[in-house]
Coordinates of C-alpha atoms and ligand atoms in Angstrom, one line a residue:
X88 CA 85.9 12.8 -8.4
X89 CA 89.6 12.8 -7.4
X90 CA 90.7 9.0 -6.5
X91 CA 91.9 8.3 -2.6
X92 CA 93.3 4.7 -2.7
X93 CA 93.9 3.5 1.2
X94 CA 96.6 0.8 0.8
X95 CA 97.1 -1.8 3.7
X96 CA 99.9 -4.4 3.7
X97 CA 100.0 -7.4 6.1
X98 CA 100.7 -10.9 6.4
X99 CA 96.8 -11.1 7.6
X100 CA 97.6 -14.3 9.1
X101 CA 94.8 -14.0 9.7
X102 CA 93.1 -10.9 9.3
X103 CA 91.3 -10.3 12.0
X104 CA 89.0 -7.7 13.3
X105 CA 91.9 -4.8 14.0
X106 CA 92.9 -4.8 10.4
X107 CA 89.4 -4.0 9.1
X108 CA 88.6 -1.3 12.2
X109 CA 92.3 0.4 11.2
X110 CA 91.5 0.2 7.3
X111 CA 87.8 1.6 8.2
X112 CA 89.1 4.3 10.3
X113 CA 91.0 5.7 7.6
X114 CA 88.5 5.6 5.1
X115 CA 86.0 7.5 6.9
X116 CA 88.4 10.2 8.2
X117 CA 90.0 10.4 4.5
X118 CA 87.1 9.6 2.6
X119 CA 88.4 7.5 0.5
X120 CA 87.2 6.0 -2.7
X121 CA 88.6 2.6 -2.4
X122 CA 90.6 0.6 -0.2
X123 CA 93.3 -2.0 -1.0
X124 CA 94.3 -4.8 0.8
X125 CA 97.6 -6.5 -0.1
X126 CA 98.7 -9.3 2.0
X127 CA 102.4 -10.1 2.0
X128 CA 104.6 -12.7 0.1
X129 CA 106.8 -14.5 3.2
X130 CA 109.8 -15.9 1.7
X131 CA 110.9 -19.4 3.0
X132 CA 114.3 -17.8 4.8
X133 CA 111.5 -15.8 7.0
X134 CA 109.3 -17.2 9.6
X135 CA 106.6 -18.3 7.9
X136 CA 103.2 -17.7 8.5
X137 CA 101.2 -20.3 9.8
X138 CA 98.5 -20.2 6.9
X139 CA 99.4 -20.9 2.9
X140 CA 99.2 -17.6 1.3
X141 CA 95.9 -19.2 -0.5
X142 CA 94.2 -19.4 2.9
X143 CA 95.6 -15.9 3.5
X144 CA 94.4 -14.4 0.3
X145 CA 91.1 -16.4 1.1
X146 CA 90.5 -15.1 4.4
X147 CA 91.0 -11.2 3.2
X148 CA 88.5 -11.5 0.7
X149 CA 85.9 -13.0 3.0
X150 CA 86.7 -10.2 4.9
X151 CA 86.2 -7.5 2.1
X152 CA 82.9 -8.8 0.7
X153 CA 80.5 -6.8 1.3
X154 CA 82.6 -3.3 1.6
X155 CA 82.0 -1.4 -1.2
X156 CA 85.2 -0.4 -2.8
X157 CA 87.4 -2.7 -1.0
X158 CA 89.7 -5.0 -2.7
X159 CA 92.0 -7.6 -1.9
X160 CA 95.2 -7.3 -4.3
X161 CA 97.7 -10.8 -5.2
X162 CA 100.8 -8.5 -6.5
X163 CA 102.9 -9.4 -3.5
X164 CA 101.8 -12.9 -3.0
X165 CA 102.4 -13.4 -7.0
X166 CA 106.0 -12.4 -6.6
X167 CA 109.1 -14.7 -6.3
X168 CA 110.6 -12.6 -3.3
X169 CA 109.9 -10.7 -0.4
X170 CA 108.0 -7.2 -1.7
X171 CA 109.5 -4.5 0.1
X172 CA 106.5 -1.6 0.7
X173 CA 108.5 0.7 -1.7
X174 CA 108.5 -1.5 -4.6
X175 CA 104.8 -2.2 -4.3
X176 CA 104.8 1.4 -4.0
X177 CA 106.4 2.0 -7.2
X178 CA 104.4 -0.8 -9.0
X179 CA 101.2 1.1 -8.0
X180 CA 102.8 4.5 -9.6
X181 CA 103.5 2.7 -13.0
X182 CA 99.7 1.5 -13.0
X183 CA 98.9 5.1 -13.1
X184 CA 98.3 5.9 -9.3
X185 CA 99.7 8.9 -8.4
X186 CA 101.6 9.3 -5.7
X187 CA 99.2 11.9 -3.8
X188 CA 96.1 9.8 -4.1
X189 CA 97.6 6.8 -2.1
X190 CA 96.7 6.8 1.4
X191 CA 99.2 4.1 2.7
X192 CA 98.0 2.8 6.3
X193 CA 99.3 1.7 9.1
X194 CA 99.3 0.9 13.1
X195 CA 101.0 3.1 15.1
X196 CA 103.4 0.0 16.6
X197 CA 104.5 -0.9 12.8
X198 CA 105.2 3.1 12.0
X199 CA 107.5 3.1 15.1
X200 CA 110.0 1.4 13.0
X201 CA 109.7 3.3 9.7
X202 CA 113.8 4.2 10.0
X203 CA 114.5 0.6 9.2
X204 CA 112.4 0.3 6.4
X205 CA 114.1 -0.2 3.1
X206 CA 114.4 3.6 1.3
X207 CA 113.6 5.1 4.3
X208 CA 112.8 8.8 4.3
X209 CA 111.9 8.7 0.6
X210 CA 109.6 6.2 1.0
X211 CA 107.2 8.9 2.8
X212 CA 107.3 10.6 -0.5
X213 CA 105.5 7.6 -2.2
X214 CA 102.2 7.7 -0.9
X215 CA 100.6 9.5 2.0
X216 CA 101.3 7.3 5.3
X217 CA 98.6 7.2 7.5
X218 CA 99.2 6.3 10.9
X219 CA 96.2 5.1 13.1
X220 CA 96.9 4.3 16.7
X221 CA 96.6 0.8 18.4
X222 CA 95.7 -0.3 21.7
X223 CA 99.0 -0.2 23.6
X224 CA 100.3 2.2 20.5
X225 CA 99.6 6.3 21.0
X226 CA 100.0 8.6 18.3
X227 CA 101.6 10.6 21.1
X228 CA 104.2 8.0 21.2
X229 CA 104.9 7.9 18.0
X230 CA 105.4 11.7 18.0
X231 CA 107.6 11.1 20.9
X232 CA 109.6 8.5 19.3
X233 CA 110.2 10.0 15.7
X234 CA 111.0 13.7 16.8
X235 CA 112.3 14.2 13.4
X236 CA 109.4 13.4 11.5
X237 CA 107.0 15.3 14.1
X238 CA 107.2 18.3 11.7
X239 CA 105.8 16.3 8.7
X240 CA 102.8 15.0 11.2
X241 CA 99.3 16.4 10.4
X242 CA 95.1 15.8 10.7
X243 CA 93.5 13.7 8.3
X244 CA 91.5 16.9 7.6
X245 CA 94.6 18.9 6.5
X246 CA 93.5 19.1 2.7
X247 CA 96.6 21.2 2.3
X248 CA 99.2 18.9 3.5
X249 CA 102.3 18.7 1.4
X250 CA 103.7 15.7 -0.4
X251 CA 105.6 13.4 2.8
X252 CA 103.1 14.9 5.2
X253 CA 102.0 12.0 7.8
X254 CA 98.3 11.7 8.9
X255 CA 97.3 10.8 12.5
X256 CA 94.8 9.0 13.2
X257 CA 93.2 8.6 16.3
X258 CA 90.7 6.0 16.3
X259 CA 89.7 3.0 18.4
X260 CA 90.4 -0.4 17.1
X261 CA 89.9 -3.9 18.7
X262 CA 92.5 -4.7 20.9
X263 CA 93.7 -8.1 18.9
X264 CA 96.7 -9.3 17.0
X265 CA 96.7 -12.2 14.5
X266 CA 99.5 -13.9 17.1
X267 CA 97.0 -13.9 19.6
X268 CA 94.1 -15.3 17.5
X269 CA 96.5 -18.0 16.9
X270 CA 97.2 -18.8 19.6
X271 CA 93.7 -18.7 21.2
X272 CA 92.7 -21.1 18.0
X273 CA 96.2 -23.5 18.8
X274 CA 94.1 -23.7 22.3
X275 CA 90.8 -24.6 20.8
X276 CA 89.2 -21.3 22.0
X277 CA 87.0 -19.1 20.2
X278 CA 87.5 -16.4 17.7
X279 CA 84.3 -14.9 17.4
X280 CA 84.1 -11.2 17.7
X281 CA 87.6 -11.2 16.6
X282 CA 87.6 -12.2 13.1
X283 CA 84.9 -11.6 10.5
X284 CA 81.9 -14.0 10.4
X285 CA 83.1 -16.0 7.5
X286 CA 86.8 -15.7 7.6
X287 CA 85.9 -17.5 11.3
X288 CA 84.0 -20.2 9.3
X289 CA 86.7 -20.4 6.7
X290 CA 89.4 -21.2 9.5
X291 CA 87.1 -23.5 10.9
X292 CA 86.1 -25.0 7.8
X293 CA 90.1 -25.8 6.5
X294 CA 91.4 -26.9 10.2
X295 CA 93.7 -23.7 10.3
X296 CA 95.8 -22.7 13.2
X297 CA 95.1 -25.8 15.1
X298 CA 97.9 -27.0 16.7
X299 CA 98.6 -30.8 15.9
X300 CA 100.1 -31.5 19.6
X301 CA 96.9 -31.2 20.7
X302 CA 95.4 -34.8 21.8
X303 CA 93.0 -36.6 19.9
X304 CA 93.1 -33.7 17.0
X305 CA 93.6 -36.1 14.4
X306 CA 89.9 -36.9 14.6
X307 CA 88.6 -34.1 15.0
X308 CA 89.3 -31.9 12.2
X309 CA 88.3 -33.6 9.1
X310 CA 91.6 -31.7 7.4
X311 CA 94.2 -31.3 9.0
X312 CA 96.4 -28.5 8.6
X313 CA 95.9 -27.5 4.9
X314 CA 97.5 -24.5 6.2
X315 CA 101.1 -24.3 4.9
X316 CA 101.1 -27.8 3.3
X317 CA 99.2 -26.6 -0.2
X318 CA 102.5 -24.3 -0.8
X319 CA 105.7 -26.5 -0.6
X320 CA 105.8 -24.2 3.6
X321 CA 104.6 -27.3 5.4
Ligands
ATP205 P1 101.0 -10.5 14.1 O1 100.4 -10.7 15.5 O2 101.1 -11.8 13.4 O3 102.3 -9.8 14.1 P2 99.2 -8.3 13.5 O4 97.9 -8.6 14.1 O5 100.1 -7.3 14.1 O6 100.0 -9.7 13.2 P3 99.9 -7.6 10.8 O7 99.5 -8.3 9.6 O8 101.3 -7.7 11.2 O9 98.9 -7.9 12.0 O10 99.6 -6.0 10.7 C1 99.3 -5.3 9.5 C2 99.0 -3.9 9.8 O11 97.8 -3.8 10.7 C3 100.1 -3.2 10.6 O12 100.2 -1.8 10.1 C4 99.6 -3.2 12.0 O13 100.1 -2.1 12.8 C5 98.1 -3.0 11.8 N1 97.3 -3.6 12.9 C6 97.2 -4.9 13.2 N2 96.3 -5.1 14.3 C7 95.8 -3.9 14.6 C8 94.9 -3.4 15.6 N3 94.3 -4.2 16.4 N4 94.6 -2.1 15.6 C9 95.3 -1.2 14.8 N5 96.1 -1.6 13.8 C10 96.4 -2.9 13.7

């Protein structure tokens, strides 16, 4: 059986509900074998996210149990610097993965700024991007946007496509980012529906994402922002 590794890089701060609907999306229209999640190394020059990567690493693999061939991956969380996708790319080439049976997805809004990415067009040679929309994102945007790379832009059923050939993906996801699940949680609202089951415990559990201004907090969450503080980020 030929191997079809979807890849999915974030900062998952948290990951929430969107990431696994866009990752699941993919993997039924591509059928693919296994799935790869690899949450993001934030260097301290960067706005940092609000959760240590620990928590973020946590929370992804609460999120993955249970999905058969899923897997959370450290490789970018275990480097020194920022991993720039082509790097991790080329890491996962020298571990044997061929370029043509990675499946490298993402939503439409962070596709719309592919030109700025670092080796930018070769990049698209790496792995097969996979482009599923988002709410507020069309895939007929992003055709709109990128004229030049409209040629390259195909069906995830096109078995034939050529190496740099773009999938579309038009899927529904939830309509949530990890901003606003912070911000919801800095409130003291709920997250349920938007975030796993147990990656909603696990924030609940560690006193993430609650914001310290609010009144009488202190008390209430026996322990208080681990987020950030277990890392040298607090
Ligand atoms: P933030 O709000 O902190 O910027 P985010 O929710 O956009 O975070 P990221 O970790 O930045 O999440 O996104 C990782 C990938 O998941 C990107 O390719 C992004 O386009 C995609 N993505 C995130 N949320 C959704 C969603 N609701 N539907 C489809 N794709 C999504």
């Amino acid at each position: 059986m030929t191997r079809r590794v979807g890849i999915l890089g974030g900062t998952f701060d948290p990951i929430h509900t969107g990431h696994l609907d866009l990752a699941a999306a993919a993997e039924r229209a591509l059928d693919l074998t296994a799935v790869l999640l690899i949450p993001a190394h934030v260097p301290p020059h960067r706005p940092l996210p609000e959760a240590s990567s620990f928590h973020r690493f946590a929370m992804a693999a609460l999120a993955v149990n249970g999905r058969p061939g899923w897997r959370v991956s450290d490789m970018e969380l275990l480097a020194s610097t920022r991993s720039f996708t082509s790097a991790t790319l080329d890491r996962l080439h020298g571990e044997g993965h061929h370029p043509d049976e990675l499946y490298f997805v993402i939503g439409a809004d962070a596709f719309s700024d592919i030109a700025s990415w670092k080796d930018y067009p070769h990049i698209l040679e790496k792995a097969r991007f996979t482009v599923v929309a988002r709410p507020g994102h069309t895939l007929a945007a992003i055709r709109s946007s990128l004229p030049a790379l409209a040629p390259r832009m195909t069906s995830a059923d096109d078995r034939h496509a050529a190496r740099g050939s773009i999938f579309l993906i038009d899927a529904a996801t939830t309509d949530v980012s990890a901003t606003a699940i912070r911000q919801r949680l800095g409130r003291g609202e709920d997250v349920q529906g938007l975030v796993p089951p147990p990656v909603r415990q696990h924030i609940a559990q560690h006193g993430l994402y609650v914001s310290m201004a609010r009144t009488g907090e202190a008390e209430i969450v026996p322990n208080p922002p681990a987020a950030g503080r277990l890392h040298g980020q607090g």
